GROMACS .gro file of C-alpha atoms in nm:
model
  228
    1MET     CA    1   0.000   0.000   0.000
    2SER     CA    2   0.139   0.339  -0.100
    3GLN     CA    3   0.177   0.626   0.145
    4ASP     CA    4  -0.079   0.823  -0.058
    5THR     CA    5  -0.340   0.550  -0.016
    6GLN     CA    6  -0.261   0.517   0.353
    7ALA     CA    7  -0.296   0.895   0.396
    8LEU     CA    8  -0.628   0.899   0.209
    9ARG     CA    9  -0.766   0.621   0.428
   10ALA     CA   10  -0.661   0.814   0.739
   11GLN     CA   11  -0.825   1.133   0.610
   12LEU     CA   12  -1.146   0.952   0.527
   13PHE     CA   13  -1.154   0.784   0.867
   14ASP     CA   14  -1.108   1.121   1.040
   15HIS     CA   15  -1.382   1.282   0.831
   16ILE     CA   16  -1.627   1.006   0.925
   17ILE     CA   17  -1.536   1.009   1.294
   18GLU     CA   18  -1.579   1.388   1.301
   19ALA     CA   19  -1.914   1.361   1.118
   20GLN     CA   20  -1.780   1.551   0.815
   21ARG     CA   21  -1.998   1.371   0.564
   22ASP     CA   22  -1.955   1.624   0.281
   23GLN     CA   23  -1.575   1.624   0.311
   24ALA     CA   24  -1.567   1.244   0.317
   25VAL     CA   25  -1.780   1.218   0.004
   26GLU     CA   26  -1.573   1.487  -0.169
   27LEU     CA   27  -1.250   1.300  -0.094
   28LEU     CA   28  -1.389   0.979  -0.244
   29THR     CA   29  -1.543   1.160  -0.541
   30ILE     CA   30  -1.212   1.321  -0.632
   31GLN     CA   31  -1.043   0.981  -0.622
   32GLY     CA   32  -1.331   0.827  -0.817
   33ILE     CA   33  -1.303   1.081  -1.096
   34ALA     CA   34  -0.924   1.054  -1.105
   35ARG     CA   35  -0.879   0.676  -1.075
   36GLY     CA   36  -1.224   0.523  -1.107
   37PHE     CA   37  -1.496   0.472  -0.846
   38SER     CA   38  -1.420   0.100  -0.816
   39HIS     CA   39  -1.068   0.192  -0.709
   40ALA     CA   40  -1.196   0.453  -0.463
   41VAL     CA   41  -1.439   0.206  -0.308
   42ARG     CA   42  -1.206  -0.095  -0.303
   43GLU     CA   43  -0.881   0.072  -0.197
   44ILE     CA   44  -1.002   0.355   0.025
   45LEU     CA   45  -1.363   0.318   0.140
   46GLU     CA   46  -1.384  -0.056   0.209
   47PRO     CA   47  -1.076  -0.075   0.438
   48VAL     CA   48  -1.206   0.225   0.634
   49LEU     CA   49  -1.550   0.067   0.669
   50LEU     CA   50  -1.386  -0.255   0.787
   51GLU     CA   51  -1.197  -0.063   1.054
   52ILE     CA   52  -1.514   0.117   1.157
   53GLY     CA   53  -1.702  -0.214   1.171
   54GLU     CA   54  -1.439  -0.366   1.398
   55ARG     CA   55  -1.449  -0.066   1.631
   56TRP     CA   56  -1.828  -0.078   1.628
   57ALA     CA   57  -1.821  -0.441   1.735
   58LYS     CA   58  -1.599  -0.342   2.029
   59ASP     CA   59  -1.831  -0.054   2.130
   60ARG     CA   60  -1.563   0.200   2.041
   61LEU     CA   61  -1.783   0.407   1.807
   62SER     CA   62  -2.103   0.599   1.865
   63LEU     CA   63  -2.429   0.534   1.686
   64ALA     CA   64  -2.392   0.873   1.514
   65GLN     CA   65  -2.047   0.784   1.378
   66GLY     CA   66  -2.178   0.455   1.244
   67TYR     CA   67  -2.468   0.639   1.082
   68VAL     CA   68  -2.230   0.883   0.909
   69ALA     CA   69  -2.020   0.594   0.779
   70GLY     CA   70  -2.329   0.435   0.628
   71LYS     CA   71  -2.443   0.757   0.465
   72VAL     CA   72  -2.099   0.826   0.318
   73ALA     CA   73  -2.098   0.478   0.167
   74GLU     CA   74  -2.447   0.524   0.024
   75ASP     CA   75  -2.355   0.863  -0.125
   76ILE     CA   76  -2.047   0.736  -0.301
   77LEU     CA   77  -2.218   0.419  -0.425
   78VAL     CA   78  -2.490   0.630  -0.584
   79LYS     CA   79  -2.222   0.833  -0.759
   80MET     CA   80  -2.053   0.512  -0.867
   81ALA     CA   81  -2.376   0.370  -1.008
   82GLN     CA   82  -2.448   0.694  -1.194
   83SER     CA   83  -2.099   0.694  -1.345
   84SER     CA   84  -2.134   0.335  -1.469
   85PRO     CA   85  -2.476   0.274  -1.626
   86PRO     CA   86  -2.577  -0.093  -1.658
   87PRO     CA   87  -2.486  -0.270  -1.984
   88GLU     CA   88  -2.742  -0.225  -2.262
   89LYS     CA   89  -2.772  -0.598  -2.325
   90SER     CA   90  -3.046  -0.797  -2.152
   91PRO     CA   91  -2.988  -0.812  -1.776
   92LYS     CA   92  -2.878  -1.129  -1.605
   93GLY     CA   93  -3.094  -1.286  -1.340
   94PRO     CA   94  -3.310  -1.198  -1.164
   95VAL     CA   95  -3.156  -1.264  -0.825
   96VAL     CA   96  -3.309  -1.206  -0.483
   97ILE     CA   97  -3.120  -1.044  -0.195
   98GLY     CA   98  -3.202  -0.923   0.155
   99ASN     CA   99  -3.102  -0.912   0.521
  100ILE     CA  100  -3.215  -1.217   0.715
  101GLU     CA  101  -3.488  -1.204   0.981
  102ASP     CA  102  -3.400  -0.970   1.273
  103ASP     CA  103  -3.105  -0.814   1.086
  104TYR     CA  104  -3.121  -0.442   1.006
  105HIS     CA  105  -2.763  -0.367   0.892
  106ALA     CA  106  -2.834  -0.265   0.535
  107LEU     CA  107  -2.506  -0.114   0.422
  108GLY     CA  108  -2.338  -0.433   0.301
  109ARG     CA  109  -2.652  -0.548   0.123
  110LYS     CA  110  -2.692  -0.213  -0.052
  111MET     CA  111  -2.331  -0.227  -0.167
  112VAL     CA  112  -2.387  -0.574  -0.308
  113ALA     CA  113  -2.698  -0.452  -0.491
  114VAL     CA  114  -2.504  -0.166  -0.650
  115PHE     CA  115  -2.221  -0.390  -0.770
  116LEU     CA  116  -2.459  -0.656  -0.902
  117ALA     CA  117  -2.662  -0.397  -1.093
  118ALA     CA  118  -2.345  -0.245  -1.234
  119ALA     CA  119  -2.247  -0.592  -1.358
  120GLY     CA  120  -2.578  -0.631  -1.540
  121TRP     CA  121  -2.782  -0.829  -1.288
  122LYS     CA  122  -3.150  -0.760  -1.230
  123VAL     CA  123  -3.171  -0.739  -0.850
  124VAL     CA  124  -3.483  -0.792  -0.640
  125ASP     CA  125  -3.393  -0.637  -0.304
  126LEU     CA  126  -3.630  -0.742  -0.024
  127GLY     CA  127  -3.470  -0.510   0.233
  128ASN     CA  128  -3.416  -0.577   0.603
  129ASP     CA  129  -3.568  -0.834   0.841
  130VAL     CA  130  -3.677  -1.080   0.572
  131LEU     CA  131  -3.831  -1.409   0.682
  132PRO     CA  132  -3.675  -1.726   0.537
  133ALA     CA  133  -3.996  -1.821   0.358
  134GLN     CA  134  -4.017  -1.475   0.200
  135PHE     CA  135  -3.679  -1.525   0.031
  136VAL     CA  136  -3.792  -1.854  -0.119
  137ASP     CA  137  -4.140  -1.727  -0.210
  138LYS     CA  138  -3.989  -1.440  -0.408
  139ALA     CA  139  -3.727  -1.662  -0.574
  140GLU     CA  140  -4.003  -1.893  -0.696
  141GLU     CA  141  -4.218  -1.600  -0.806
  142VAL     CA  142  -3.949  -1.439  -1.024
  143SER     CA  143  -3.765  -1.764  -1.118
  144ALA     CA  144  -3.443  -1.658  -0.947
  145ARG     CA  145  -3.164  -1.914  -0.936
  146VAL     CA  146  -2.965  -1.732  -0.665
  147ILE     CA  147  -3.071  -1.594  -0.326
  148GLY     CA  148  -2.824  -1.367  -0.145
  149VAL     CA  149  -2.869  -1.338   0.233
  150SER     CA  150  -2.679  -1.098   0.456
  151ALA     CA  151  -2.630  -1.091   0.834
  152MET     CA  152  -2.400  -0.883   1.048
  153MET     CA  153  -2.418  -1.062   1.382
  154LEU     CA  154  -2.386  -1.430   1.475
  155THR     CA  155  -2.726  -1.422   1.644
  156THR     CA  156  -2.901  -1.317   1.324
  157ALA     CA  157  -2.679  -1.525   1.096
  158GLU     CA  158  -2.816  -1.836   1.266
  159ASN     CA  159  -3.152  -1.760   1.098
  160ILE     CA  160  -2.992  -1.826   0.757
  161ARG     CA  161  -3.019  -2.197   0.840
  162PHE     CA  162  -3.395  -2.167   0.796
  163VAL     CA  163  -3.355  -2.038   0.438
  164ARG     CA  164  -3.153  -2.352   0.365
  165GLN     CA  165  -3.417  -2.568   0.529
  166GLU     CA  166  -3.695  -2.397   0.333
  167LEU     CA  167  -3.512  -2.451   0.004
  168ASP     CA  168  -3.459  -2.817   0.088
  169ARG     CA  169  -3.819  -2.863   0.205
  170ARG     CA  170  -3.954  -2.729  -0.125
  171GLY     CA  171  -3.722  -2.947  -0.333
  172LEU     CA  172  -3.519  -2.650  -0.462
  173THR     CA  173  -3.176  -2.773  -0.351
  174GLY     CA  174  -2.932  -2.718  -0.638
  175ARG     CA  175  -3.194  -2.537  -0.847
  176VAL     CA  176  -3.175  -2.228  -0.623
  177GLN     CA  177  -2.827  -2.147  -0.493
  178LEU     CA  178  -2.778  -1.971  -0.159
  179ALA     CA  179  -2.513  -1.698  -0.131
  180VAL     CA  180  -2.438  -1.580   0.223
  181GLY     CA  181  -2.242  -1.281   0.347
  182GLY     CA  182  -2.200  -1.016   0.611
  183ALA     CA  183  -1.954  -0.908   0.876
  184VAL     CA  184  -1.975  -1.217   1.094
  185ILE     CA  185  -1.921  -1.448   0.797
  186ASN     CA  186  -1.620  -1.244   0.684
  187LEU     CA  187  -1.472  -1.293   1.029
  188ARG     CA  188  -1.568  -1.663   1.043
  189PRO     CA  189  -1.575  -1.797   0.682
  190GLU     CA  190  -1.650  -2.150   0.804
  191LEU     CA  191  -1.999  -2.027   0.889
  192ALA     CA  192  -2.090  -2.005   0.521
  193SER     CA  193  -2.115  -2.381   0.476
  194ALA     CA  194  -2.220  -2.445   0.836
  195LEU     CA  195  -2.530  -2.232   0.778
  196GLY     CA  196  -2.609  -2.412   0.453
  197GLY     CA  197  -2.471  -2.156   0.210
  198ASP     CA  198  -2.353  -2.256  -0.137
  199GLY     CA  199  -2.097  -1.975  -0.156
  200THR     CA  200  -1.969  -1.653  -0.007
  201CYS     CA  201  -1.724  -1.373  -0.082
  202GLN     CA  202  -1.528  -1.122   0.122
  203ASN     CA  203  -1.673  -0.799  -0.016
  204ALA     CA  204  -1.931  -0.642  -0.245
  205ILE     CA  205  -1.689  -0.607  -0.535
  206GLN     CA  206  -1.655  -0.986  -0.550
  207ALA     CA  207  -2.034  -1.040  -0.543
  208PRO     CA  208  -2.091  -1.036  -0.923
  209GLY     CA  209  -1.831  -1.310  -0.970
  210LEU     CA  210  -1.989  -1.520  -0.697
  211PHE     CA  211  -2.338  -1.481  -0.844
  212ASP     CA  212  -2.204  -1.571  -1.191
  213THR     CA  213  -2.061  -1.891  -1.044
  214LEU     CA  214  -2.374  -1.985  -0.850
  215TRP     CA  215  -2.606  -1.911  -1.143
  216ALA     CA  216  -2.394  -2.130  -1.369
  217ARG     CA  217  -2.395  -2.402  -1.102
  218SER     CA  218  -2.775  -2.389  -1.091
  219LEU     CA  219  -2.794  -2.425  -1.469
  220ALA     CA  220  -2.550  -2.714  -1.463
  221PHE     CA  221  -2.762  -2.884  -1.196
  222GLU     CA  222  -3.050  -2.884  -1.443
  223GLY     CA  223  -2.834  -2.987  -1.737
  224CYS     CA  224  -2.804  -2.641  -1.892
  225HIS     CA  225  -2.472  -2.482  -1.982
  226GLU     CA  226  -2.527  -2.120  -2.082
  227LEU     CA  227  -2.613  -1.807  -1.893
  228PRO     CA  228  -2.947  -1.658  -1.998
   0.00000   0.00000   0.00000
């Protein structure tokens, strides 16, 4: 990591901690215009959010500081989406995403939605506190082959097991793939399979690749070999 990148991360962290939302967004926007918004998000924003998330988990940040971090991320992701319109060809998917029952930490899910849309996926975002059956109901309704479920805490991540059970109960194992993610799964990757997930990734930037893989796996399960 260069000294410039390290300095930018430190500046962004300070802006967020001091509730300087406009300055934080301006810093990221300047980097986005100069080097691309993917670079600004991946190299500057995401490491800072990770640090903030770790401090949050240790009760070393206030609710207001966490709120500012979320708003800065939303602001810059909107700018990123506006700077990179979706491909003109027919969208991939649809896929269904949401935060599992009792989970209200939307930032990671919103980032995933932005990166999936930018990669050409049609995303059905169910929002926060989604019941396991609601994920599967919607996947059946729109013929989605991938469900993405997010959870921040271990207590809420445990509810992902019920999405797996619902898929199995309805005979959709293999046909509908289950992607799982969130802070607790990043910290404990072994949870992904323990909770019944078919795949996971470390950050939102990697989400399109994961969904490509899982969609192709679903098609292969049914004897198909091409993406729609």
